C-alpha atoms as a printed R data frame, in Angstrom:
    type eleno elety resid chain resno       x       y       z
1   ATOM     1    CA   MET     A     1 -11.452 -20.582  -7.066
2   ATOM     2    CA   SER     A     2 -11.166 -22.090 -10.463
3   ATOM     3    CA   LEU     A     3  -7.915 -22.895 -12.189
4   ATOM     4    CA   ILE     A     4  -8.953 -20.972 -15.293
5   ATOM     5    CA   PRO     A     5  -9.536 -17.273 -14.512
6   ATOM     6    CA   GLU     A     6 -12.962 -15.877 -15.311
7   ATOM     7    CA   PHE     A     7 -13.185 -13.055 -17.830
8   ATOM     8    CA   GLU     A     8 -16.581 -11.443 -17.991
9   ATOM     9    CA   LEU     A     9 -17.295  -7.815 -18.711
10  ATOM    10    CA   GLY     A    10 -19.914  -6.664 -16.249
11  ATOM    11    CA   LEU     A    11 -21.166  -4.042 -13.856
12  ATOM    12    CA   TRP     A    12 -20.442  -6.080 -10.695
13  ATOM    13    CA   ASN     A    13 -16.780  -6.669 -11.302
14  ATOM    14    CA   ALA     A    14 -13.626  -5.950  -9.315
15  ATOM    15    CA   TRP     A    15 -13.208  -2.533 -10.963
16  ATOM    16    CA   ILE     A    16 -15.709  -1.248  -8.366
17  ATOM    17    CA   PHE     A    17 -13.243  -2.022  -5.556
18  ATOM    18    CA   VAL     A    18 -10.316  -0.575  -7.513
19  ATOM    19    CA   LEU     A    19 -12.116   2.633  -8.448
20  ATOM    20    CA   LEU     A    20 -13.600   3.201  -4.976
21  ATOM    21    CA   GLY     A    21 -10.230   2.568  -3.351
22  ATOM    22    CA   LEU     A    22  -8.489   5.037  -5.650
23  ATOM    23    CA   LEU     A    23 -11.192   7.681  -5.213
24  ATOM    24    CA   ILE     A    24 -11.311   7.361  -1.422
25  ATOM    25    CA   GLY     A    25  -7.517   7.464  -1.234
26  ATOM    26    CA   PHE     A    26  -7.098  10.517  -3.463
27  ATOM    27    CA   VAL     A    27  -9.999  12.464  -1.964
28  ATOM    28    CA   SER     A    28  -8.988  11.776   1.634
29  ATOM    29    CA   TRP     A    29  -5.381  12.647   0.874
30  ATOM    30    CA   ALA     A    30  -6.380  15.929  -0.779
31  ATOM    31    CA   LEU     A    31  -8.741  16.903   2.057
32  ATOM    32    CA   ILE     A    32  -6.323  16.262   4.908
33  ATOM    33    CA   SER     A    33  -4.039  19.209   4.317
34  ATOM    34    CA   LYS     A    34  -1.941  21.074   1.834
35  ATOM    35    CA   LYS     A    35   1.061  20.236   3.997
36  ATOM    36    CA   ALA     A    36   0.470  16.560   3.323
37  ATOM    37    CA   MET     A    37   0.504  17.239  -0.399
38  ATOM    38    CA   LYS     A    38   3.931  18.891  -0.047
39  ATOM    39    CA   LYS     A    39   5.200  15.835   1.810
40  ATOM    40    CA   PHE     A    40   3.908  13.452  -0.825
41  ATOM    41    CA   ARG     A    41   6.652  13.197  -3.387
42  ATOM    42    CA   ILE     A    42   8.751  10.562  -5.003
43  ATOM    43    CA   VAL     A    43  11.999  10.076  -3.145
44  ATOM    44    CA   PRO     A    44  14.319  12.604  -4.820
45  ATOM    45    CA   ASN     A    45  17.507  11.463  -6.517
46  ATOM    46    CA   VAL     A    46  18.297   8.563  -4.239
47  ATOM    47    CA   PRO     A    47  20.624   6.072  -5.871
48  ATOM    48    CA   LYS     A    48  18.785   2.831  -6.572
49  ATOM    49    CA   THR     A    49  20.139  -0.643  -6.922
50  ATOM    50    CA   ARG     A    50  19.646  -2.560 -10.143
51  ATOM    51    CA   ALA     A    51  16.912  -4.631  -8.444
52  ATOM    52    CA   GLN     A    52  15.113  -1.440  -7.323
53  ATOM    53    CA   LYS     A    53  15.259   0.033 -10.838
54  ATOM    54    CA   THR     A    54  13.903  -3.211 -12.294
55  ATOM    55    CA   SER     A    55  11.183  -3.336  -9.638
56  ATOM    56    CA   ASP     A    56  10.156   0.237 -10.454
57  ATOM    57    CA   LYS     A    57   9.969  -0.591 -14.182
58  ATOM    58    CA   ILE     A    58   7.719  -3.606 -13.543
59  ATOM    59    CA   TYR     A    59   5.466  -1.972 -10.929
60  ATOM    60    CA   LEU     A    60   3.509   0.531 -13.068
61  ATOM    61    CA   PRO     A    61   2.705  -1.774 -16.026
62  ATOM    62    CA   LEU     A    62   1.713  -4.523 -13.593
63  ATOM    63    CA   SER     A    63  -0.556  -2.141 -11.662
64  ATOM    64    CA   LEU     A    64  -2.177  -0.962 -14.889
65  ATOM    65    CA   ALA     A    65  -2.658  -4.562 -16.009
66  ATOM    66    CA   SER     A    66  -4.371  -5.380 -12.692
67  ATOM    67    CA   MET     A    67  -6.719  -2.424 -13.193
68  ATOM    68    CA   VAL     A    68  -7.615  -3.625 -16.687
69  ATOM    69    CA   TYR     A    69  -8.067  -7.180 -15.396
70  ATOM    70    CA   SER     A    70 -10.394  -5.864 -12.668
71  ATOM    71    CA   VAL     A    71 -12.841  -4.729 -15.371
72  ATOM    72    CA   PHE     A    72 -13.233  -8.362 -16.465
73  ATOM    73    CA   LEU     A    73 -13.127 -10.011 -13.029
74  ATOM    74    CA   PRO     A    74 -16.591 -10.788 -11.578
75  ATOM    75    CA   ILE     A    75 -17.207 -10.294  -7.859
76  ATOM    76    CA   LYS     A    76 -18.601 -13.419  -6.166
77  ATOM    77    CA   LEU     A    77 -21.632 -11.637  -4.682
78  ATOM    78    CA   GLY     A    78 -23.505 -13.449  -1.900
79  ATOM    79    CA   THR     A    79 -20.701 -15.921  -1.206
80  ATOM    80    CA   LEU     A    80 -18.376 -16.351   1.753
81  ATOM    81    CA   TRP     A    81 -15.542 -15.328  -0.610
82  ATOM    82    CA   PHE     A    82 -17.236 -11.963  -1.124
83  ATOM    83    CA   TYR     A    83 -17.837 -11.205   2.557
84  ATOM    84    CA   VAL     A    84 -14.332 -12.192   3.686
85  ATOM    85    CA   GLY     A    85 -12.770 -10.227   0.815
86  ATOM    86    CA   LEU     A    86 -14.977  -7.212   1.513
87  ATOM    87    CA   ALA     A    87 -13.958  -7.206   5.194
88  ATOM    88    CA   ILE     A    88 -10.244  -7.293   4.274
89  ATOM    89    CA   TRP     A    89 -10.752  -4.566   1.661
90  ATOM    90    CA   VAL     A    90 -12.570  -2.322   4.176
91  ATOM    91    CA   LEU     A    91  -9.762  -2.936   6.693
92  ATOM    92    CA   SER     A    92  -7.304  -1.793   4.023
93  ATOM    93    CA   LEU     A    93  -9.271   1.449   3.586
94  ATOM    94    CA   VAL     A    94  -9.271   2.099   7.335
95  ATOM    95    CA   ILE     A    95  -5.506   1.543   7.527
96  ATOM    96    CA   GLY     A    96  -5.003   3.818   4.525
97  ATOM    97    CA   LEU     A    97  -7.180   6.597   5.948
98  ATOM    98    CA   ILE     A    98  -5.489   6.496   9.351
99  ATOM    99    CA   SER     A    99  -2.115   6.584   7.570
100 ATOM   100    CA   PHE     A   100  -3.101   9.623   5.516
101 ATOM   101    CA   VAL     A   101  -4.347  11.458   8.614
102 ATOM   102    CA   SER     A   102  -1.143  10.638  10.517
103 ATOM   103    CA   PHE     A   103   0.967  11.750   7.573
104 ATOM   104    CA   GLY     A   104  -1.017  14.940   7.012
105 ATOM   105    CA   THR     A   105  -1.087  16.037  10.643
106 ATOM   106    CA   THR     A   106   2.631  15.582  11.300
107 ATOM   107    CA   PRO     A   107   4.760  18.729  10.846
108 ATOM   108    CA   LEU     A   108   6.825  18.729   7.632
109 ATOM   109    CA   ASP     A   109  10.133  18.668   9.479
110 ATOM   110    CA   ARG     A   110   9.211  15.654  11.619
111 ATOM   111    CA   LEU     A   111   9.247  11.943  11.008
112 ATOM   112    CA   VAL     A   112   5.773  10.372  10.920
113 ATOM   113    CA   THR     A   113   5.622   7.854  13.774
114 ATOM   114    CA   LYS     A   114   2.032   8.051  15.009
115 ATOM   115    CA   GLY     A   115  -1.165   6.218  14.101
116 ATOM   116    CA   THR     A   116  -0.546   3.244  11.826
117 ATOM   117    CA   TYR     A   117   3.098   4.316  11.544
118 ATOM   118    CA   ARG     A   118   3.542   2.989  15.096
119 ATOM   119    CA   VAL     A   119   2.990  -0.608  13.918
120 ATOM   120    CA   SER     A   120   4.310  -0.361  10.345
121 ATOM   121    CA   ARG     A   121   6.953   1.753   8.627
122 ATOM   122    CA   ASN     A   122   4.967   1.396   5.398
123 ATOM   123    CA   PRO     A   123   1.258   1.343   6.275
124 ATOM   124    CA   VAL     A   124   0.155   2.835   2.941
125 ATOM   125    CA   CYS     A   125   1.887   0.001   1.058
126 ATOM   126    CA   LEU     A   126   0.429  -2.481   3.546
127 ATOM   127    CA   SER     A   127  -3.002  -0.977   2.902
128 ATOM   128    CA   GLY     A   128  -2.565  -1.453  -0.853
129 ATOM   129    CA   PHE     A   129  -1.516  -5.069  -0.361
130 ATOM   130    CA   LEU     A   130  -4.541  -5.787   1.841
131 ATOM   131    CA   ALA     A   131  -6.814  -4.126  -0.729
132 ATOM   132    CA   ASP     A   132  -5.421  -6.430  -3.435
133 ATOM   133    CA   VAL     A   133  -5.837  -9.488  -1.201
134 ATOM   134    CA   GLY     A   134  -9.403  -8.425  -0.365
135 ATOM   135    CA   ILE     A   135 -10.241  -8.026  -4.056
136 ATOM   136    CA   GLY     A   136  -8.657 -11.385  -4.882
137 ATOM   137    CA   ILE     A   137 -10.697 -13.131  -2.201
138 ATOM   138    CA   ALA     A   138 -13.971 -11.273  -2.985
139 ATOM   139    CA   CYS     A   139 -13.619 -12.385  -6.592
140 ATOM   140    CA   ALA     A   140 -12.169 -15.824  -5.746
141 ATOM   141    CA   SER     A   141  -9.304 -15.073  -8.117
142 ATOM   142    CA   TRP     A   142  -5.948 -16.752  -7.631
143 ATOM   143    CA   VAL     A   143  -4.623 -14.467 -10.383
144 ATOM   144    CA   PHE     A   144  -5.420 -11.341  -8.335
145 ATOM   145    CA   LEU     A   145  -3.985 -12.952  -5.195
146 ATOM   146    CA   LEU     A   146  -0.817 -13.756  -7.142
147 ATOM   147    CA   TYR     A   147  -0.737 -10.136  -8.294
148 ATOM   148    CA   ALA     A   148  -0.954  -9.032  -4.623
149 ATOM   149    CA   VAL     A   149   2.062 -11.185  -3.730
150 ATOM   150    CA   VAL     A   150   4.109  -9.921  -6.693
151 ATOM   151    CA   ASP     A   151   3.068  -6.338  -5.905
152 ATOM   152    CA   ILE     A   152   4.162  -6.501  -2.251
153 ATOM   153    CA   THR     A   153   7.419  -8.188  -3.325
154 ATOM   154    CA   LEU     A   154   8.142  -5.326  -5.747
155 ATOM   155    CA   MET     A   155   7.309  -2.780  -3.029
156 ATOM   156    CA   HIS     A   156   9.617  -4.611  -0.612
157 ATOM   157    CA   ILE     A   157  12.466  -4.321  -3.105
158 ATOM   158    CA   SER     A   158  11.806  -0.642  -3.917
159 ATOM   159    CA   ILE     A   159  11.288   0.542  -0.348
160 ATOM   160    CA   GLY     A   160  15.028   0.328   0.365
161 ATOM   161    CA   ALA     A   161  15.693   3.512  -1.636
162 ATOM   162    CA   GLU     A   162  13.081   5.391   0.387
163 ATOM   163    CA   GLU     A   163  14.576   4.126   3.625
164 ATOM   164    CA   ARG     A   164  18.073   5.287   2.569
165 ATOM   165    CA   PHE     A   165  16.597   8.739   1.833
166 ATOM   166    CA   LEU     A   166  14.903   8.842   5.238
167 ATOM   167    CA   LEU     A   167  18.112   7.745   6.958
168 ATOM   168    CA   GLU     A   168  19.956  10.607   5.260
169 ATOM   169    CA   LYS     A   169  17.235  13.099   6.144
170 ATOM   170    CA   TYR     A   170  16.468  12.066   9.746
171 ATOM   171    CA   GLY     A   171  19.641  10.181  10.743
172 ATOM   172    CA   THR     A   172  19.578   8.588  14.187
173 ATOM   173    CA   THR     A   173  15.892   9.367  14.660
174 ATOM   174    CA   TYR     A   174  14.978   7.219  11.655
175 ATOM   175    CA   ARG     A   175  17.435   4.452  12.613
176 ATOM   176    CA   GLU     A   176  15.808   4.238  16.066
177 ATOM   177    CA   TYR     A   177  12.386   4.179  14.407
178 ATOM   178    CA   MET     A   178  13.561   1.353  12.102
179 ATOM   179    CA   ASN     A   179  14.854  -0.619  15.087
180 ATOM   180    CA   ARG     A   180  11.578  -0.462  16.984
181 ATOM   181    CA   THR     A   181   8.988  -0.524  14.155
182 ATOM   182    CA   PRO     A   182   8.548  -3.446  11.726
183 ATOM   183    CA   ARG     A   183   8.712  -2.731   8.006
184 ATOM   184    CA   TRP     A   184   5.262  -4.162   7.315
185 ATOM   185    CA   ILE     A   185   3.323  -4.914  10.489
186 ATOM   186    CA   GLY     A   186   3.902  -6.063  14.023
187 ATOM   187    CA   ILE     A   187   4.191  -5.073  17.624
188 ATOM   188    CA   PRO     A   188   6.688  -2.239  17.972
189 ATOM   189    CA   LYS     A   189   9.593  -2.727  20.339
190 ATOM   190    CA   SER     A   190   9.520  -0.426  23.334
191 ATOM   191    CA   GLU     A   191  11.678   2.671  23.259
192 ATOM   192    CA   LYS     A   192  14.799   2.440  25.373
193 ATOM   193    CA   THR     A   193  15.126   5.159  27.958
194 ATOM   194    CA   ASP     A   194  18.405   5.894  29.658
């Protein structure tokens, strides 16, 4: 990794990862089920804190800037950076696909707690973070790795509004899920049985 970021317009740049990730995500989501499309919505009218509103305002422009930057960010083909980054990026796709399948195959009136949702309350966000880390490593770009850290920090701030919505919608069921399942990733606590 060099201190000064590389800017080089080219065919073998990070935009390939970004575009493939977006295409695979959208296509797989659309193919899973129409029910999943009904479930996929922005959290409706949940009051947000000032930090969450600020996070939301920063998130989209930052994401768009990362996509533009990816057009000028060369992939380090044939290097260890590339292979490690590619492996992390592929892992992110697998996590994302399993998450979409779990989401799409759960009835609309039920909380999604299977598949990757057993080890993370936010596996789709985790998948996006891993994709960004994979791209940053494959391109040996500290700028893209920094973007990944800022991105996951913004998601961490914003996710509170979604969790309040889910607590209102599912009540005790969601609180129990929160108590046994980590926000990002980890070994879930066992369910207590009385």
